[in-house]
Amino acid sequence: MNIILFGPPGAGKGTQAAAICQRASVPHVATGDIFRRNLREGTPLGQLARGYMDRGELVPDSVVCDLVTDRLGQPDAQGGVLLDGFPRTVVQAALLSKWLDENGRKIDVVVNLRVPDDVLVKRLSGRRTCLACGATYHVDYNPPSTPGVCDVCGKADVVQRDDDREETVLARLSTYHRDTAAVLPWLQERVGVVDVDATRSIDDVGAAVLAALA
Ligand code: ADP
Ligand code: ADP
Ligand code: ZN
């Protein structure tokens, strides 16, 4: 099953991803996580992505699409994937859909996490991320049991992402409204979109998302 988990930055995609992947038995493909891993390792891809990420802008479509189609071609992705943070432009959506078509695959379900901007700003500015494994926390809504230490992998690597500082958060939200929101009607027309009110608690949103997959 190929699932797209859609929503603005801070909607809760990363938070809900593990439960969905477990339920659907598919790997988690999060383009932001792939870029951050490459940044950390100092690869050419990481160096290319850095400036865009720091400014809250999108990495060019061709770069992201090559990355994702490569990932979709790997053995563990043959039975489907959970796409998180991709597609983010209509061009990406069209290229994804063309690649899936050519490979006898398709998008099975799109879940859209709906959250208004004022709530997103609070979520993003309080977000803490484990740089070792990508798990996310929130200083007020979902803190790790020991401050700074990841409950998932045990490493003391839980920090604020550079792009979660307030100036960049606002830039990312405007990028979302300018470039990414238009993907929703595109997907709605071709695949259908299940909307989930993601302002509720993490558990309630999780239950609604799993219901959407059933
Ligand atoms: P969030 O989880 O807060 O929505 P991500 O971790 O998905 O943020 O993305 C972080 C940054 O990585 C984005 O601001 C953008 O610069 C880059 N990025 C991630 N996915 C894409 C994509 N599909 N297209 C272009 N840029 C992307
Ligand atoms: P995304 O991957 O869509 O950018 P995250 O999953 O990283 O979003 O969540 C953004 C922030 O909001 C994190 O700090 C997370 O702990 C918090 N969060 C996620 N879902 C909820 C929720 N339902 N209620 C309150 N806070 C949430
Ligand atoms: Zn961790």
CSV table of C-alpha atoms and ligand atoms in Angstrom, one decimal:
chain,number,residue,atom,x,y,z
A,1,MET,CA,0.0,0.0,0.0
A,2,ASN,CA,1.4,3.4,-1.0
A,3,ILE,CA,0.2,6.0,1.5
A,4,ILE,CA,0.7,9.8,1.4
A,5,LEU,CA,0.6,11.5,4.8
A,6,PHE,CA,0.0,15.1,3.9
A,7,GLY,CA,-0.2,18.2,6.0
A,8,PRO,CA,1.6,21.5,6.7
A,9,PRO,CA,4.9,21.6,8.7
A,10,GLY,CA,4.0,20.8,12.3
A,11,ALA,CA,0.7,19.0,11.6
A,12,GLY,CA,2.0,15.8,13.2
A,13,LYS,CA,3.1,13.7,10.3
A,14,GLY,CA,6.3,12.4,11.9
A,15,THR,CA,4.5,11.8,15.2
A,16,GLN,CA,1.8,9.6,13.5
A,17,ALA,CA,4.2,7.8,11.0
A,18,ALA,CA,5.4,4.9,13.2
A,19,ALA,CA,1.9,3.6,14.0
A,20,ILE,CA,0.8,3.8,10.4
A,21,CYS,CA,4.0,2.0,9.1
A,22,GLN,CA,3.4,-0.7,11.7
A,23,ARG,CA,-0.2,-1.1,10.7
A,24,ALA,CA,0.4,-1.1,7.0
A,25,SER,CA,3.8,-3.0,7.2
A,26,VAL,CA,5.5,-0.4,5.0
A,27,PRO,CA,8.7,1.6,5.5
A,28,HIS,CA,8.6,5.3,6.4
A,29,VAL,CA,10.0,7.6,3.7
A,30,ALA,CA,10.4,11.1,5.0
A,31,THR,CA,12.2,13.4,2.7
A,32,GLY,CA,13.1,15.9,5.5
A,33,ASP,CA,14.7,13.1,7.5
A,34,ILE,CA,16.7,12.0,4.5
A,35,PHE,CA,18.0,15.5,3.9
A,36,ARG,CA,18.8,15.9,7.6
A,37,ARG,CA,20.7,12.6,7.6
A,38,ASN,CA,22.7,13.8,4.6
A,39,LEU,CA,23.4,17.2,6.2
A,40,ARG,CA,24.7,15.5,9.3
A,41,GLU,CA,26.9,13.2,7.2
A,42,GLY,CA,28.2,16.1,5.1
A,43,THR,CA,27.2,14.5,1.8
A,44,PRO,CA,26.9,16.5,-1.4
A,45,LEU,CA,23.1,16.1,-1.2
A,46,GLY,CA,23.2,17.5,2.3
A,47,GLN,CA,25.3,20.5,1.2
A,48,LEU,CA,22.9,21.2,-1.7
A,49,ALA,CA,19.8,21.0,0.6
A,50,ARG,CA,21.2,23.1,3.5
A,51,GLY,CA,20.6,26.6,2.1
A,52,TYR,CA,17.0,25.8,1.1
A,53,MET,CA,16.3,24.3,4.5
A,54,ASP,CA,17.8,27.1,6.4
A,55,ARG,CA,15.7,29.6,4.5
A,56,GLY,CA,12.5,27.6,4.9
A,57,GLU,CA,12.3,27.1,1.1
A,58,LEU,CA,11.9,23.9,-0.9
A,59,VAL,CA,14.7,21.9,-2.3
A,60,PRO,CA,14.4,21.8,-6.2
A,61,ASP,CA,11.8,19.4,-7.5
A,62,SER,CA,14.3,17.4,-9.7
A,63,VAL,CA,16.6,16.7,-6.7
A,64,VAL,CA,13.7,15.5,-4.4
A,65,CYS,CA,12.0,13.4,-7.1
A,66,ASP,CA,15.2,11.6,-8.0
A,67,LEU,CA,15.7,10.9,-4.3
A,68,VAL,CA,12.2,9.5,-3.8
A,69,THR,CA,12.0,7.4,-7.0
A,70,ASP,CA,15.4,5.9,-6.1
A,71,ARG,CA,14.0,5.0,-2.6
A,72,LEU,CA,10.8,3.6,-4.2
A,73,GLY,CA,12.9,1.3,-6.3
A,74,GLN,CA,14.6,-0.4,-3.3
A,75,PRO,CA,13.6,-3.9,-2.3
A,76,ASP,CA,11.8,-3.0,0.9
A,77,ALA,CA,9.6,-0.5,-0.9
A,78,GLN,CA,8.1,-2.9,-3.4
A,79,GLY,CA,5.1,-3.6,-1.2
A,80,GLY,CA,4.4,0.1,-0.6
A,81,VAL,CA,5.7,3.0,1.5
A,82,LEU,CA,4.5,5.8,3.7
A,83,LEU,CA,5.4,9.1,2.1
A,84,ASP,CA,5.8,11.9,4.7
A,85,GLY,CA,6.7,15.4,3.5
A,86,PHE,CA,6.5,14.4,-0.2
A,87,PRO,CA,5.0,15.5,-2.6
A,88,ARG,CA,5.2,19.2,-1.7
A,89,THR,CA,4.6,20.7,-5.2
A,90,VAL,CA,2.2,19.8,-8.0
A,91,VAL,CA,5.3,19.0,-10.1
A,92,GLN,CA,6.4,16.5,-7.5
A,93,ALA,CA,2.9,15.0,-7.3
A,94,ALA,CA,2.8,14.6,-11.1
A,95,LEU,CA,6.3,13.1,-11.4
A,96,LEU,CA,5.5,10.6,-8.5
A,97,SER,CA,2.2,9.6,-10.2
A,98,LYS,CA,3.9,9.1,-13.5
A,99,TRP,CA,6.7,7.0,-12.0
A,100,LEU,CA,4.2,4.8,-10.1
A,101,ASP,CA,2.2,4.4,-13.3
A,102,GLU,CA,5.2,3.3,-15.3
A,103,ASN,CA,6.0,0.8,-12.6
A,104,GLY,CA,2.6,-0.7,-12.3
A,105,ARG,CA,2.0,0.9,-8.9
A,106,LYS,CA,-0.3,3.6,-7.6
A,107,ILE,CA,-1.1,5.9,-4.7
A,108,ASP,CA,-3.7,4.0,-2.6
A,109,VAL,CA,-4.6,6.6,0.0
A,110,VAL,CA,-3.9,10.2,1.0
A,111,VAL,CA,-4.5,11.3,4.5
A,112,ASN,CA,-4.4,15.1,5.1
A,113,LEU,CA,-3.8,16.3,8.6
A,114,ARG,CA,-5.6,19.6,9.0
A,115,VAL,CA,-4.3,22.2,11.6
A,116,PRO,CA,-4.6,26.0,11.5
A,117,ASP,CA,-1.5,28.1,11.3
A,118,ASP,CA,-1.6,29.5,14.9
A,119,VAL,CA,-1.5,26.0,16.3
A,120,LEU,CA,1.3,25.0,13.9
A,121,VAL,CA,3.4,27.9,15.1
A,122,LYS,CA,3.1,26.7,18.7
A,123,ARG,CA,3.8,23.1,17.7
A,124,LEU,CA,6.9,23.9,15.6
A,125,SER,CA,8.4,26.4,18.0
A,126,GLY,CA,8.2,23.9,20.9
A,127,ARG,CA,9.3,20.9,18.8
A,128,ARG,CA,12.4,19.0,19.8
A,129,THR,CA,13.9,16.4,17.5
A,130,CYS,CA,16.2,13.5,18.1
A,131,LEU,CA,19.1,14.1,15.6
A,132,ALA,CA,20.1,10.4,16.0
A,133,CYS,CA,16.8,8.7,15.0
A,134,GLY,CA,14.4,11.5,13.9
A,135,ALA,CA,11.9,11.0,16.7
A,136,THR,CA,10.0,14.2,17.6
A,137,TYR,CA,8.9,15.6,20.9
A,138,HIS,CA,7.3,18.8,22.2
A,139,VAL,CA,8.5,20.8,25.3
A,140,ASP,CA,4.9,21.0,26.6
A,141,TYR,CA,2.7,18.5,24.7
A,142,ASN,CA,5.0,15.5,24.4
A,143,PRO,CA,8.2,15.8,26.3
A,144,PRO,CA,10.8,13.0,26.5
A,145,SER,CA,10.8,11.3,29.9
A,146,THR,CA,14.3,12.7,30.6
A,147,PRO,CA,14.9,16.2,29.1
A,148,GLY,CA,17.2,16.0,26.1
A,149,VAL,CA,17.3,12.2,26.0
A,150,CYS,CA,15.4,10.2,23.3
A,151,ASP,CA,12.8,7.6,24.6
A,152,VAL,CA,13.1,5.7,21.3
A,153,CYS,CA,16.9,5.3,20.8
A,154,GLY,CA,18.3,6.4,24.2
A,155,LYS,CA,20.7,9.0,22.8
A,156,ALA,CA,21.2,12.4,24.4
A,157,ASP,CA,20.6,14.1,21.0
A,158,VAL,CA,17.2,15.7,21.4
A,159,VAL,CA,17.5,19.3,20.3
A,160,GLN,CA,15.7,22.1,18.5
A,161,ARG,CA,16.1,22.0,14.7
A,162,ASP,CA,17.6,25.2,13.3
A,163,ASP,CA,14.6,25.6,11.0
A,164,ASP,CA,12.2,25.4,14.0
A,165,ARG,CA,13.2,28.9,15.2
A,166,GLU,CA,10.4,31.4,14.8
A,167,GLU,CA,11.6,33.3,11.7
A,168,THR,CA,12.1,30.1,9.7
A,169,VAL,CA,8.8,28.7,11.0
A,170,LEU,CA,7.0,31.6,9.4
A,171,ALA,CA,8.9,31.3,6.2
A,172,ARG,CA,8.0,27.5,6.0
A,173,LEU,CA,4.3,28.2,6.6
A,174,SER,CA,4.3,30.7,3.8
A,175,THR,CA,6.1,28.2,1.5
A,176,TYR,CA,3.4,25.7,2.4
A,177,HIS,CA,0.6,28.1,1.4
A,178,ARG,CA,2.3,29.3,-1.7
A,179,ASP,CA,3.6,26.0,-3.2
A,180,THR,CA,2.3,23.0,-1.3
A,181,ALA,CA,-1.4,23.6,-0.5
A,182,ALA,CA,-2.1,23.4,-4.3
A,183,VAL,CA,-1.2,19.7,-4.2
A,184,LEU,CA,-4.3,18.9,-2.2
A,185,PRO,CA,-6.9,19.7,-4.9
A,186,TRP,CA,-4.6,17.9,-7.4
A,187,LEU,CA,-4.7,14.7,-5.3
A,188,GLN,CA,-8.3,15.2,-4.5
A,189,GLU,CA,-9.2,15.1,-8.1
A,190,ARG,CA,-7.1,12.0,-9.0
A,191,VAL,CA,-6.9,9.8,-5.9
A,192,GLY,CA,-9.2,11.3,-3.2
A,193,VAL,CA,-8.1,12.8,0.1
A,194,VAL,CA,-9.2,11.8,3.6
A,195,ASP,CA,-9.2,14.8,5.9
A,196,VAL,CA,-8.4,14.4,9.5
A,197,ASP,CA,-8.9,17.1,12.2
A,198,ALA,CA,-5.4,17.0,13.6
A,199,THR,CA,-5.9,19.6,16.3
A,200,ARG,CA,-7.0,16.8,18.7
A,201,SER,CA,-4.7,14.9,21.0
A,202,ILE,CA,-1.9,12.7,19.5
A,203,ASP,CA,-3.9,9.5,20.5
A,204,ASP,CA,-7.2,10.8,19.0
A,205,VAL,CA,-5.5,11.8,15.7
A,206,GLY,CA,-3.7,8.4,15.6
A,207,ALA,CA,-7.1,6.6,15.9
A,208,ALA,CA,-8.6,8.8,13.2
A,209,VAL,CA,-5.7,8.1,10.8
A,210,LEU,CA,-5.8,4.4,11.3
A,211,ALA,CA,-9.5,4.4,10.7
A,212,ALA,CA,-8.9,6.3,7.5
A,213,LEU,CA,-6.6,3.5,6.3
A,214,ALA,CA,-9.1,0.7,7.1
B,1,ADP,P1,8.4,19.3,8.5
B,1,ADP,O1,8.4,17.9,9.1
B,1,ADP,O2,8.5,20.3,9.6
B,1,ADP,O3,7.2,19.5,7.6
B,1,ADP,P2,10.5,18.3,6.9
B,1,ADP,O4,11.4,17.7,7.8
B,1,ADP,O5,9.5,17.5,6.1
B,1,ADP,O6,9.7,19.5,7.7
B,1,ADP,O7,11.3,19.2,5.8
B,1,ADP,C1,12.4,20.0,6.2
B,1,ADP,C2,12.9,20.8,5.0
B,1,ADP,O8,13.4,19.9,4.0
B,1,ADP,C3,11.8,21.6,4.2
B,1,ADP,O9,11.6,22.9,4.8
B,1,ADP,C4,12.5,21.6,2.8
B,1,ADP,O10,13.5,22.6,2.8
B,1,ADP,C5,13.1,20.3,2.7
B,1,ADP,N1,12.2,19.3,2.1
B,1,ADP,C6,11.6,18.2,2.7
B,1,ADP,N2,10.8,17.5,1.9
B,1,ADP,C7,10.8,18.3,0.7
B,1,ADP,C8,10.2,18.1,-0.6
B,1,ADP,N3,9.3,17.1,-0.8
B,1,ADP,N4,10.4,19.1,-1.5
B,1,ADP,C9,11.3,20.1,-1.3
B,1,ADP,N5,11.9,20.3,-0.1
B,1,ADP,C10,11.7,19.4,0.9
B,2,ADP,P1,5.3,17.2,11.1
B,2,ADP,O1,6.1,15.9,10.9
B,2,ADP,O2,4.0,17.2,10.4
B,2,ADP,O3,6.1,18.4,10.7
B,2,ADP,P2,5.6,16.6,13.9
B,2,ADP,O4,5.0,15.2,14.0
B,2,ADP,O5,7.0,16.7,14.0
B,2,ADP,O6,5.0,17.3,12.6
B,2,ADP,O7,4.8,17.4,15.1
B,2,ADP,C1,5.1,18.8,15.3
B,2,ADP,C2,5.2,19.1,16.8
B,2,ADP,O8,3.9,19.0,17.3
B,2,ADP,C3,6.0,18.1,17.6
B,2,ADP,O9,6.6,18.8,18.6
B,2,ADP,C4,5.0,17.1,18.1
B,2,ADP,O10,5.4,16.6,19.4
B,2,ADP,C5,3.8,18.0,18.3
B,2,ADP,N1,2.5,17.3,18.1
B,2,ADP,C6,2.2,16.4,17.1
B,2,ADP,N2,0.9,16.0,17.1
B,2,ADP,C7,0.4,16.7,18.1
B,2,ADP,C8,-1.0,16.7,18.7
B,2,ADP,N3,-2.0,16.0,18.1
B,2,ADP,N4,-1.2,17.5,19.7
B,2,ADP,C9,-0.2,18.3,20.2
B,2,ADP,N5,1.1,18.3,19.8
B,2,ADP,C10,1.4,17.5,18.7
B,3,ZN,ZN,16.3,9.0,19.1
